[in-house]
GROMACS .gro file of C-alpha atoms in nm:
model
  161
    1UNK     CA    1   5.800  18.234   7.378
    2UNK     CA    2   5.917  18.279   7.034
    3UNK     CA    3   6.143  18.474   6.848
    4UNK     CA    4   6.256  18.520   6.430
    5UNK     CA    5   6.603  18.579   6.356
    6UNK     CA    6   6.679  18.888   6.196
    7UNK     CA    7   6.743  18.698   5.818
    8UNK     CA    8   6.438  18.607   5.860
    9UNK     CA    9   6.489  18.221   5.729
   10UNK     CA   10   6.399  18.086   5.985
   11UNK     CA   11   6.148  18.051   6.310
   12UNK     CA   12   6.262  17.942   6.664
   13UNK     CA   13   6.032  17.850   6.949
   14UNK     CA   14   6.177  17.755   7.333
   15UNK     CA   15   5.968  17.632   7.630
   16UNK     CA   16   6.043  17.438   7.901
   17UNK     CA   17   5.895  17.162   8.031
   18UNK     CA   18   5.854  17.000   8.362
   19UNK     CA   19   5.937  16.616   8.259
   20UNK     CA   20   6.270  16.436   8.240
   21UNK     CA   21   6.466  16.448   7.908
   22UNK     CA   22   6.374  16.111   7.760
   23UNK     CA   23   5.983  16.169   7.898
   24UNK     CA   24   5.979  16.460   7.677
   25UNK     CA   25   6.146  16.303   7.389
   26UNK     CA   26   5.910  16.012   7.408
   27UNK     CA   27   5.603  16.214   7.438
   28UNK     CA   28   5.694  16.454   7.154
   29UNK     CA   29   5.752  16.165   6.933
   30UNK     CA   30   5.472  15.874   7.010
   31UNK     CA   31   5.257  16.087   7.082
   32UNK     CA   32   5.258  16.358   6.775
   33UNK     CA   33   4.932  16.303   6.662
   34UNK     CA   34   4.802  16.413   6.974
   35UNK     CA   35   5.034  16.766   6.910
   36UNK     CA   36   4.952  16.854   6.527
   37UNK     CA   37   4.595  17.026   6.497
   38UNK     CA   38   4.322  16.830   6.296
   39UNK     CA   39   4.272  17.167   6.150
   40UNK     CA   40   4.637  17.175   5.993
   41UNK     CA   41   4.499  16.971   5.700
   42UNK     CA   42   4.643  16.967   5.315
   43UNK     CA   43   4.399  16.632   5.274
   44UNK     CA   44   4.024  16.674   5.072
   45UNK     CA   45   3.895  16.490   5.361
   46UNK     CA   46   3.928  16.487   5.768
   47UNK     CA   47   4.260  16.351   5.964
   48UNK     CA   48   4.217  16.031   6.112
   49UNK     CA   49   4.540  16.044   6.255
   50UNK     CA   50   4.943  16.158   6.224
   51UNK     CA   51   5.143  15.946   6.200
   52UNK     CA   52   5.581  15.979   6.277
   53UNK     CA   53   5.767  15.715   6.202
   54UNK     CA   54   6.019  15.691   6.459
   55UNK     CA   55   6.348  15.641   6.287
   56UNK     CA   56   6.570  15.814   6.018
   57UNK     CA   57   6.412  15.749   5.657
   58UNK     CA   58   6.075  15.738   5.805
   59UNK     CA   59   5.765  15.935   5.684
   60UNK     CA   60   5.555  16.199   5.855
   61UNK     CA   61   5.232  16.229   5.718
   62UNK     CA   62   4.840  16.240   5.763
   63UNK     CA   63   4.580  15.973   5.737
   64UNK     CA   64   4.235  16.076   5.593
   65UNK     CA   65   3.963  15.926   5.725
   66UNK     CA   66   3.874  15.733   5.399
   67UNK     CA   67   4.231  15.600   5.409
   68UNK     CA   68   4.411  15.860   5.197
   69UNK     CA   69   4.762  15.969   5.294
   70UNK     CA   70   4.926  16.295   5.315
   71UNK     CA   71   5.328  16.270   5.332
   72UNK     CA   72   5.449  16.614   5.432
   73UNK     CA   73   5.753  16.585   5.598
   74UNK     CA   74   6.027  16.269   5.657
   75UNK     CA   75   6.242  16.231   5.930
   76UNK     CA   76   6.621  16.306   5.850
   77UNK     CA   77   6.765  16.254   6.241
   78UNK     CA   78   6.584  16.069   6.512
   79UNK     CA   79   6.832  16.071   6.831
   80UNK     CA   80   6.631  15.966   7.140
   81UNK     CA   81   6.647  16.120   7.416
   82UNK     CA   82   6.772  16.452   7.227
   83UNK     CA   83   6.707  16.536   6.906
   84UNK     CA   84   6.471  16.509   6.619
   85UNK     CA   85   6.499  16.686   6.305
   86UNK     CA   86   6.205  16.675   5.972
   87UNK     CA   87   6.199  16.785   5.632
   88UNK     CA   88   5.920  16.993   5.620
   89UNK     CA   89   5.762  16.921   5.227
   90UNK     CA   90   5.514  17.203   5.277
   91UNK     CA   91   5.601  17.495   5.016
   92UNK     CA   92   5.487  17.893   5.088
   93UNK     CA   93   5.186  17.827   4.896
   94UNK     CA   94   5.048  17.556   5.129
   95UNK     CA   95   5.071  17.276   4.907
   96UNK     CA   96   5.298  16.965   4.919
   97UNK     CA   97   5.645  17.028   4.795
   98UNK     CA   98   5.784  16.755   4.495
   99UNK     CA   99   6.145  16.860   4.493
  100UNK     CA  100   6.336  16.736   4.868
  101UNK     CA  101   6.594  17.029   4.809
  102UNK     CA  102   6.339  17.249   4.851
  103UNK     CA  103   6.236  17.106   5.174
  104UNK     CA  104   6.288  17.328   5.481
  105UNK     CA  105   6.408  17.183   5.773
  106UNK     CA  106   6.249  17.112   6.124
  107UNK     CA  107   6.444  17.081   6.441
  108UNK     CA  108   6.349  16.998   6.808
  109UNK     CA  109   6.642  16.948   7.087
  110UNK     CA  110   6.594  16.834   7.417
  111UNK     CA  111   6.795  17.016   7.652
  112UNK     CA  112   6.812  16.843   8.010
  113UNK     CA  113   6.789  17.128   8.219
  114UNK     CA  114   6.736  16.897   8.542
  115UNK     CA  115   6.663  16.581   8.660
  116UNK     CA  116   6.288  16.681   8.548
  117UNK     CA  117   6.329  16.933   8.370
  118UNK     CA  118   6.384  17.009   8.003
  119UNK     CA  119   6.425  17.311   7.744
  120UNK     CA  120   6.217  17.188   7.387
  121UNK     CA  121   6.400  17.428   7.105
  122UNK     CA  122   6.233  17.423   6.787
  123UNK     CA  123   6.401  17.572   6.481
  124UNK     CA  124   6.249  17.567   6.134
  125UNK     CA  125   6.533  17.658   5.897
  126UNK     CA  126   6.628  17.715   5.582
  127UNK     CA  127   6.229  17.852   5.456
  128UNK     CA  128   6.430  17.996   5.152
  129UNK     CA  129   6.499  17.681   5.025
  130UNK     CA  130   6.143  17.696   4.926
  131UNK     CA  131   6.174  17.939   4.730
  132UNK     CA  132   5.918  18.217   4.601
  133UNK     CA  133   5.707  18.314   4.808
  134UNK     CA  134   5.899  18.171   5.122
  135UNK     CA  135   5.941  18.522   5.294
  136UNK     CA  136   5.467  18.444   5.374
  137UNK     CA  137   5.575  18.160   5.576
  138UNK     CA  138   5.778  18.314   5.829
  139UNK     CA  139   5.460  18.501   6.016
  140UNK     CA  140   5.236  18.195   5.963
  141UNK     CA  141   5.498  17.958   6.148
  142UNK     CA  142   5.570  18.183   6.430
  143UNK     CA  143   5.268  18.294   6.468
  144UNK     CA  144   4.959  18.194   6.714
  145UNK     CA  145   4.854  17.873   6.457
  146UNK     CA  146   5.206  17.772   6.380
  147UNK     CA  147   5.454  17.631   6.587
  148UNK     CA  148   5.377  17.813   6.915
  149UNK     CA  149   5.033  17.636   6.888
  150UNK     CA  150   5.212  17.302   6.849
  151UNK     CA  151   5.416  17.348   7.191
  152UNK     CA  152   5.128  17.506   7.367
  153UNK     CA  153   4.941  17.169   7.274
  154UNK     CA  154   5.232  16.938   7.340
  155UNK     CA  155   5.295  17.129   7.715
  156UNK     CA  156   4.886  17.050   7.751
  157UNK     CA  157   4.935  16.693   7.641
  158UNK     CA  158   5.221  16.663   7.942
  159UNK     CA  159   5.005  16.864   8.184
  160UNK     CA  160   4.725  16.600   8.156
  161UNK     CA  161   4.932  16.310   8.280
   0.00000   0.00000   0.00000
């Protein structure tokens, strides 16, 4: 299921999914809150919810439940039925990143690979824009908690309907 390049900047996860193309786009994106673990959490307090914004310019971020907001990534590309790409503001130390060029980069194509059937690639790239330290992100991403978790949760969220 997933796979690290061998310059290790950056973390790619496939899977396929047995939906149409602009099913899976719309899913991904509406429904992202349902995706992202509660438990993935920079906030003092619990998530009420995620929240994407689904356009270019718009904000990615968490909602505590006392109303407090978390803004950790912002949509750069939003190209229904086939593309999405984030800028992920998380930095190697888990904390919020200030500076956007030192944002890493977050992208999810929708491949039709039939009439209900398509390939979700995710790519995080360009970790070493982050800086020091980035090189402790790369396990933690590809890893069981990071963005294979994510998929397994969005295939569960299609499975359900």
């Amino acid at each position: 299921m997933t796979e690290t390049t061998d310059d290790r900047t950056d973390v790619r996860v496939e899977i396929t999914v047995e939906v149409p193309r602009a099913e899976a786009f719309r899913v991904f994106t509406e429904e992202f809150d349902a995706i992202k673990p509660r438990e993935h959490n920079l906030l003092a307090v619990d998530i009420a919810e995620t929240v994407l914004e689904p356009r270019a310019g718009g904000d990615v971020y968490d909602r505590g439940v006392d109303g407090s907001i978390c803004r950790w990534g912002q949509v750069l590309a939003y190209e229904p039925p086939s593309r999405l790409v984030l800028a992920w503001l998380i930095g190697p130390h888990w904390q919020l990143e200030q500076d956007p060029a030192q944002a890493s980069e977050v992208e999810i194509r929708f491949v039709e690979e039939g009439p209900s059937s398509t390939r979700v690639e995710l790519v995080h790239g360009h970790l070493d824009r982050h800086g020091d330290g980035w090189e402790g992100m790369v396990p933690a991403l590809d890893g069981d908690q990071g963005w294979p978790l994510y998929l397994q949760r969005y295939v569960e969220l299609l499975s359900a309907r």
